[in-house]
């Protein structure tokens, strides 16, 4: 609510009761870690363009508004470590999509840190990740246990690759690889896969 109030005061949102279309489609607040390992928050605003509004105008207006409100928000909420904006897909002449939405990080790191079972995952602002990190740890433990049990029971299975399908940033692939399992992650989210590679290298 504090974010919405600040944006309203900055003129980025239409006044309550206005007939103007709301440019903010969704607002996501998620946990991350700072460089010192302290818990923090990251803000992601999902925008939509009004009919006839140019992408350039949308970008300029929101960059300006967010740069105006971020200092006040950080004073009020010191745990706010990052802010990013997801702009809508660019439209070509006649309306067909030329590419998907783009993300611009206005403040903070390009990757958020999510820690599961002591392992730090680097996660893009828009990538899927389990919301409940404690339960994510239980999930990882269960999957690793099951794979290990199959490999111990069947030596032929141990030689086969293991694939983390819809693998995102490698929640399961990484701990399996650390235990000697050969395989990889598969996902349509290229940015998530790049982040998985970064986490694996680190």
Short mmCIF file of C-alpha atoms in Angstrom, two decimals:
data_model
loop_
_atom_site.label_atom_id
_atom_site.label_comp_id
_atom_site.label_asym_id
_atom_site.label_seq_id
_atom_site.Cartn_x
_atom_site.Cartn_y
_atom_site.Cartn_z
CA UNK A 1 0.00 0.00 0.00
CA UNK A 2 2.90 2.33 0.76
CA UNK A 3 4.21 1.81 -2.78
CA UNK A 4 0.81 2.52 -4.33
CA UNK A 5 0.36 5.64 -2.19
CA UNK A 6 3.80 6.95 -3.19
CA UNK A 7 3.10 6.34 -6.89
CA UNK A 8 -0.28 8.08 -6.58
CA UNK A 9 1.38 11.13 -5.03
CA UNK A 10 3.98 11.13 -7.82
CA UNK A 11 1.22 11.18 -10.45
CA UNK A 12 2.12 7.75 -11.89
CA UNK A 13 -1.30 6.32 -11.04
CA UNK A 14 -4.71 7.80 -11.85
CA UNK A 15 -6.64 9.27 -8.93
CA UNK A 16 -9.20 6.98 -7.25
CA UNK A 17 -12.49 7.14 -9.12
CA UNK A 18 -10.80 8.22 -12.34
CA UNK A 19 -11.90 6.59 -15.61
CA UNK A 20 -8.28 6.41 -16.78
CA UNK A 21 -6.85 2.92 -17.34
CA UNK A 22 -4.58 1.66 -14.57
CA UNK A 23 -1.06 1.23 -16.00
CA UNK A 24 0.03 -1.04 -13.14
CA UNK A 25 -1.09 -4.60 -13.84
CA UNK A 26 0.53 -6.24 -10.83
CA UNK A 27 2.98 -5.48 -8.04
CA UNK A 28 5.20 -8.22 -6.66
CA UNK A 29 7.15 -8.01 -3.40
CA UNK A 30 9.56 -10.86 -2.81
CA UNK A 31 12.33 -11.78 -0.43
CA UNK A 32 16.03 -11.64 -1.27
CA UNK A 33 19.37 -11.33 0.52
CA UNK A 34 21.71 -8.40 0.71
CA UNK A 35 25.48 -8.65 0.19
CA UNK A 36 25.90 -9.15 3.92
CA UNK A 37 23.41 -12.03 3.89
CA UNK A 38 20.73 -10.00 5.69
CA UNK A 39 17.12 -10.54 4.62
CA UNK A 40 15.67 -7.91 2.31
CA UNK A 41 12.86 -7.20 -0.12
CA UNK A 42 12.67 -6.65 -3.87
CA UNK A 43 9.92 -4.81 -5.69
CA UNK A 44 8.72 -5.70 -9.21
CA UNK A 45 6.11 -3.64 -11.06
CA UNK A 46 4.34 -5.23 -14.03
CA UNK A 47 3.09 -2.51 -16.39
CA UNK A 48 0.63 -2.43 -19.25
CA UNK A 49 0.39 0.23 -21.93
CA UNK A 50 -2.82 2.17 -22.46
CA UNK A 51 -4.31 2.19 -25.97
CA UNK A 52 -2.31 4.52 -28.19
CA UNK A 53 0.47 5.02 -25.64
CA UNK A 54 3.98 4.73 -27.01
CA UNK A 55 6.41 2.39 -25.33
CA UNK A 56 9.01 5.16 -25.06
CA UNK A 57 6.61 7.44 -23.21
CA UNK A 58 5.61 4.65 -20.85
CA UNK A 59 9.25 3.87 -20.05
CA UNK A 60 10.28 7.49 -19.53
CA UNK A 61 7.29 8.26 -17.32
CA UNK A 62 7.78 5.28 -15.03
CA UNK A 63 11.54 5.64 -14.76
CA UNK A 64 11.02 9.23 -13.64
CA UNK A 65 8.23 8.35 -11.20
CA UNK A 66 10.10 5.47 -9.58
CA UNK A 67 13.34 7.41 -9.24
CA UNK A 68 11.31 10.09 -7.47
CA UNK A 69 9.62 7.73 -4.99
CA UNK A 70 12.40 5.18 -4.30
CA UNK A 71 14.43 7.34 -1.86
CA UNK A 72 11.36 7.90 0.33
CA UNK A 73 10.38 4.23 0.20
CA UNK A 74 13.89 3.15 1.18
CA UNK A 75 13.90 5.56 4.11
CA UNK A 76 10.59 4.10 5.27
CA UNK A 77 11.59 0.51 4.45
CA UNK A 78 15.40 0.04 4.77
CA UNK A 79 14.97 -3.63 3.82
CA UNK A 80 13.98 -2.60 0.26
CA UNK A 81 17.09 -3.66 -1.69
CA UNK A 82 15.96 -3.76 -5.33
CA UNK A 83 13.37 -2.39 -7.72
CA UNK A 84 12.60 -3.56 -11.25
CA UNK A 85 9.94 -2.83 -13.85
CA UNK A 86 8.49 -5.25 -16.39
CA UNK A 87 7.41 -3.35 -19.49
CA UNK A 88 4.83 -4.89 -21.85
CA UNK A 89 5.78 -6.68 -25.05
CA UNK A 90 6.70 -4.36 -27.88
CA UNK A 91 4.11 -4.06 -30.58
CA UNK A 92 4.91 -3.88 -34.29
CA UNK A 93 2.88 -2.08 -36.93
CA UNK A 94 -0.62 -3.51 -37.06
CA UNK A 95 -0.30 -4.87 -33.53
CA UNK A 96 1.56 -8.23 -33.68
CA UNK A 97 4.03 -8.86 -30.87
CA UNK A 98 7.68 -8.49 -31.85
CA UNK A 99 9.03 -9.87 -28.58
CA UNK A 100 8.00 -10.58 -25.03
CA UNK A 101 8.02 -8.25 -22.03
CA UNK A 102 11.31 -6.67 -21.01
CA UNK A 103 12.60 -6.11 -17.52
CA UNK A 104 14.60 -3.11 -16.43
CA UNK A 105 16.29 -3.10 -13.02
CA UNK A 106 16.24 0.45 -11.72
CA UNK A 107 17.99 -0.25 -8.46
CA UNK A 108 19.83 -3.13 -6.86
CA UNK A 109 21.16 -6.37 -8.35
CA UNK A 110 19.95 -7.97 -11.57
CA UNK A 111 19.68 -11.30 -9.71
CA UNK A 112 17.93 -11.87 -6.40
CA UNK A 113 19.39 -14.34 -3.91
CA UNK A 114 17.15 -17.14 -2.65
CA UNK A 115 18.74 -19.57 -0.21
CA UNK A 116 17.51 -23.17 0.04
CA UNK A 117 19.30 -25.73 2.24
CA UNK A 118 22.22 -23.32 2.53
CA UNK A 119 22.61 -23.12 -1.27
CA UNK A 120 22.34 -19.63 -2.83
CA UNK A 121 20.35 -19.47 -6.06
CA UNK A 122 20.63 -16.43 -8.30
CA UNK A 123 17.10 -15.64 -9.49
CA UNK A 124 16.03 -13.05 -12.12
CA UNK A 125 13.32 -10.68 -10.87
CA UNK A 126 10.65 -12.29 -13.06
CA UNK A 127 11.72 -15.94 -12.78
CA UNK A 128 9.58 -18.51 -10.99
CA UNK A 129 10.82 -19.69 -7.63
CA UNK A 130 9.13 -21.52 -4.77
CA UNK A 131 7.57 -18.97 -2.43
CA UNK A 132 8.05 -20.95 0.79
CA UNK A 133 11.80 -21.48 1.06
CA UNK A 134 11.52 -23.89 3.98
CA UNK A 135 9.12 -26.10 2.02
CA UNK A 136 11.37 -25.76 -1.03
CA UNK A 137 14.13 -27.28 1.09
CA UNK A 138 11.84 -30.19 1.99
CA UNK A 139 11.03 -30.67 -1.71
CA UNK A 140 14.70 -30.69 -2.67
CA UNK A 141 15.51 -33.15 0.10
CA UNK A 142 12.71 -35.49 -1.01
CA UNK A 143 13.70 -35.43 -4.70
CA UNK A 144 17.38 -36.02 -3.96
CA UNK A 145 16.49 -38.88 -1.61
CA UNK A 146 14.27 -40.55 -4.22
CA UNK A 147 16.85 -40.25 -7.00
CA UNK A 148 19.62 -41.60 -4.74
CA UNK A 149 17.41 -44.55 -3.71
CA UNK A 150 16.69 -45.47 -7.35
CA UNK A 151 20.39 -45.24 -8.28
CA UNK A 152 21.44 -47.41 -5.33
CA UNK A 153 18.80 -50.03 -6.16
CA UNK A 154 19.61 -50.13 -9.87
CA UNK A 155 23.24 -49.53 -10.99
CA UNK A 156 22.04 -49.16 -14.61
CA UNK A 157 19.80 -46.25 -13.53
CA UNK A 158 22.78 -44.52 -11.91
CA UNK A 159 24.43 -44.25 -15.34
CA UNK A 160 21.42 -42.54 -16.91
CA UNK A 161 21.11 -38.74 -17.01
CA UNK A 162 18.61 -36.96 -14.75
CA UNK A 163 16.71 -33.99 -16.19
CA UNK A 164 15.10 -31.20 -14.19
CA UNK A 165 12.12 -30.40 -16.46
CA UNK A 166 10.61 -26.92 -16.13
CA UNK A 167 13.83 -26.54 -14.17
CA UNK A 168 13.95 -22.75 -13.96
CA UNK A 169 17.01 -21.65 -12.01
CA UNK A 170 18.03 -25.22 -11.17
CA UNK A 171 16.37 -25.86 -7.81
CA UNK A 172 16.71 -29.65 -8.23
CA UNK A 173 19.43 -29.90 -10.88
CA UNK A 174 22.11 -28.27 -8.75
CA UNK A 175 21.89 -30.45 -5.63
CA UNK A 176 21.65 -33.57 -7.85
CA UNK A 177 24.77 -32.51 -9.78
CA UNK A 178 26.62 -31.92 -6.50
CA UNK A 179 25.92 -35.55 -5.64
CA UNK A 180 27.41 -36.80 -8.89
CA UNK A 181 24.25 -37.16 -10.92
CA UNK A 182 24.77 -36.36 -14.61
CA UNK A 183 22.02 -34.43 -16.40
CA UNK A 184 20.72 -30.92 -16.84
CA UNK A 185 17.86 -28.48 -16.67
CA UNK A 186 15.23 -27.80 -19.34
CA UNK A 187 13.09 -24.66 -19.47
CA UNK A 188 11.69 -22.12 -21.94
CA UNK A 189 12.89 -19.29 -19.67
CA UNK A 190 16.34 -18.54 -21.09
CA UNK A 191 17.08 -15.91 -18.47
CA UNK A 192 16.30 -18.44 -15.74
CA UNK A 193 18.65 -20.99 -17.33
CA UNK A 194 21.43 -18.39 -17.56
CA UNK A 195 20.91 -17.66 -13.87
CA UNK A 196 21.10 -21.40 -13.12
CA UNK A 197 24.46 -21.55 -14.90
CA UNK A 198 25.69 -18.56 -12.87
CA UNK A 199 24.59 -20.22 -9.61
CA UNK A 200 26.29 -23.49 -10.63
CA UNK A 201 29.56 -21.72 -11.45
CA UNK A 202 29.46 -19.83 -8.15
#
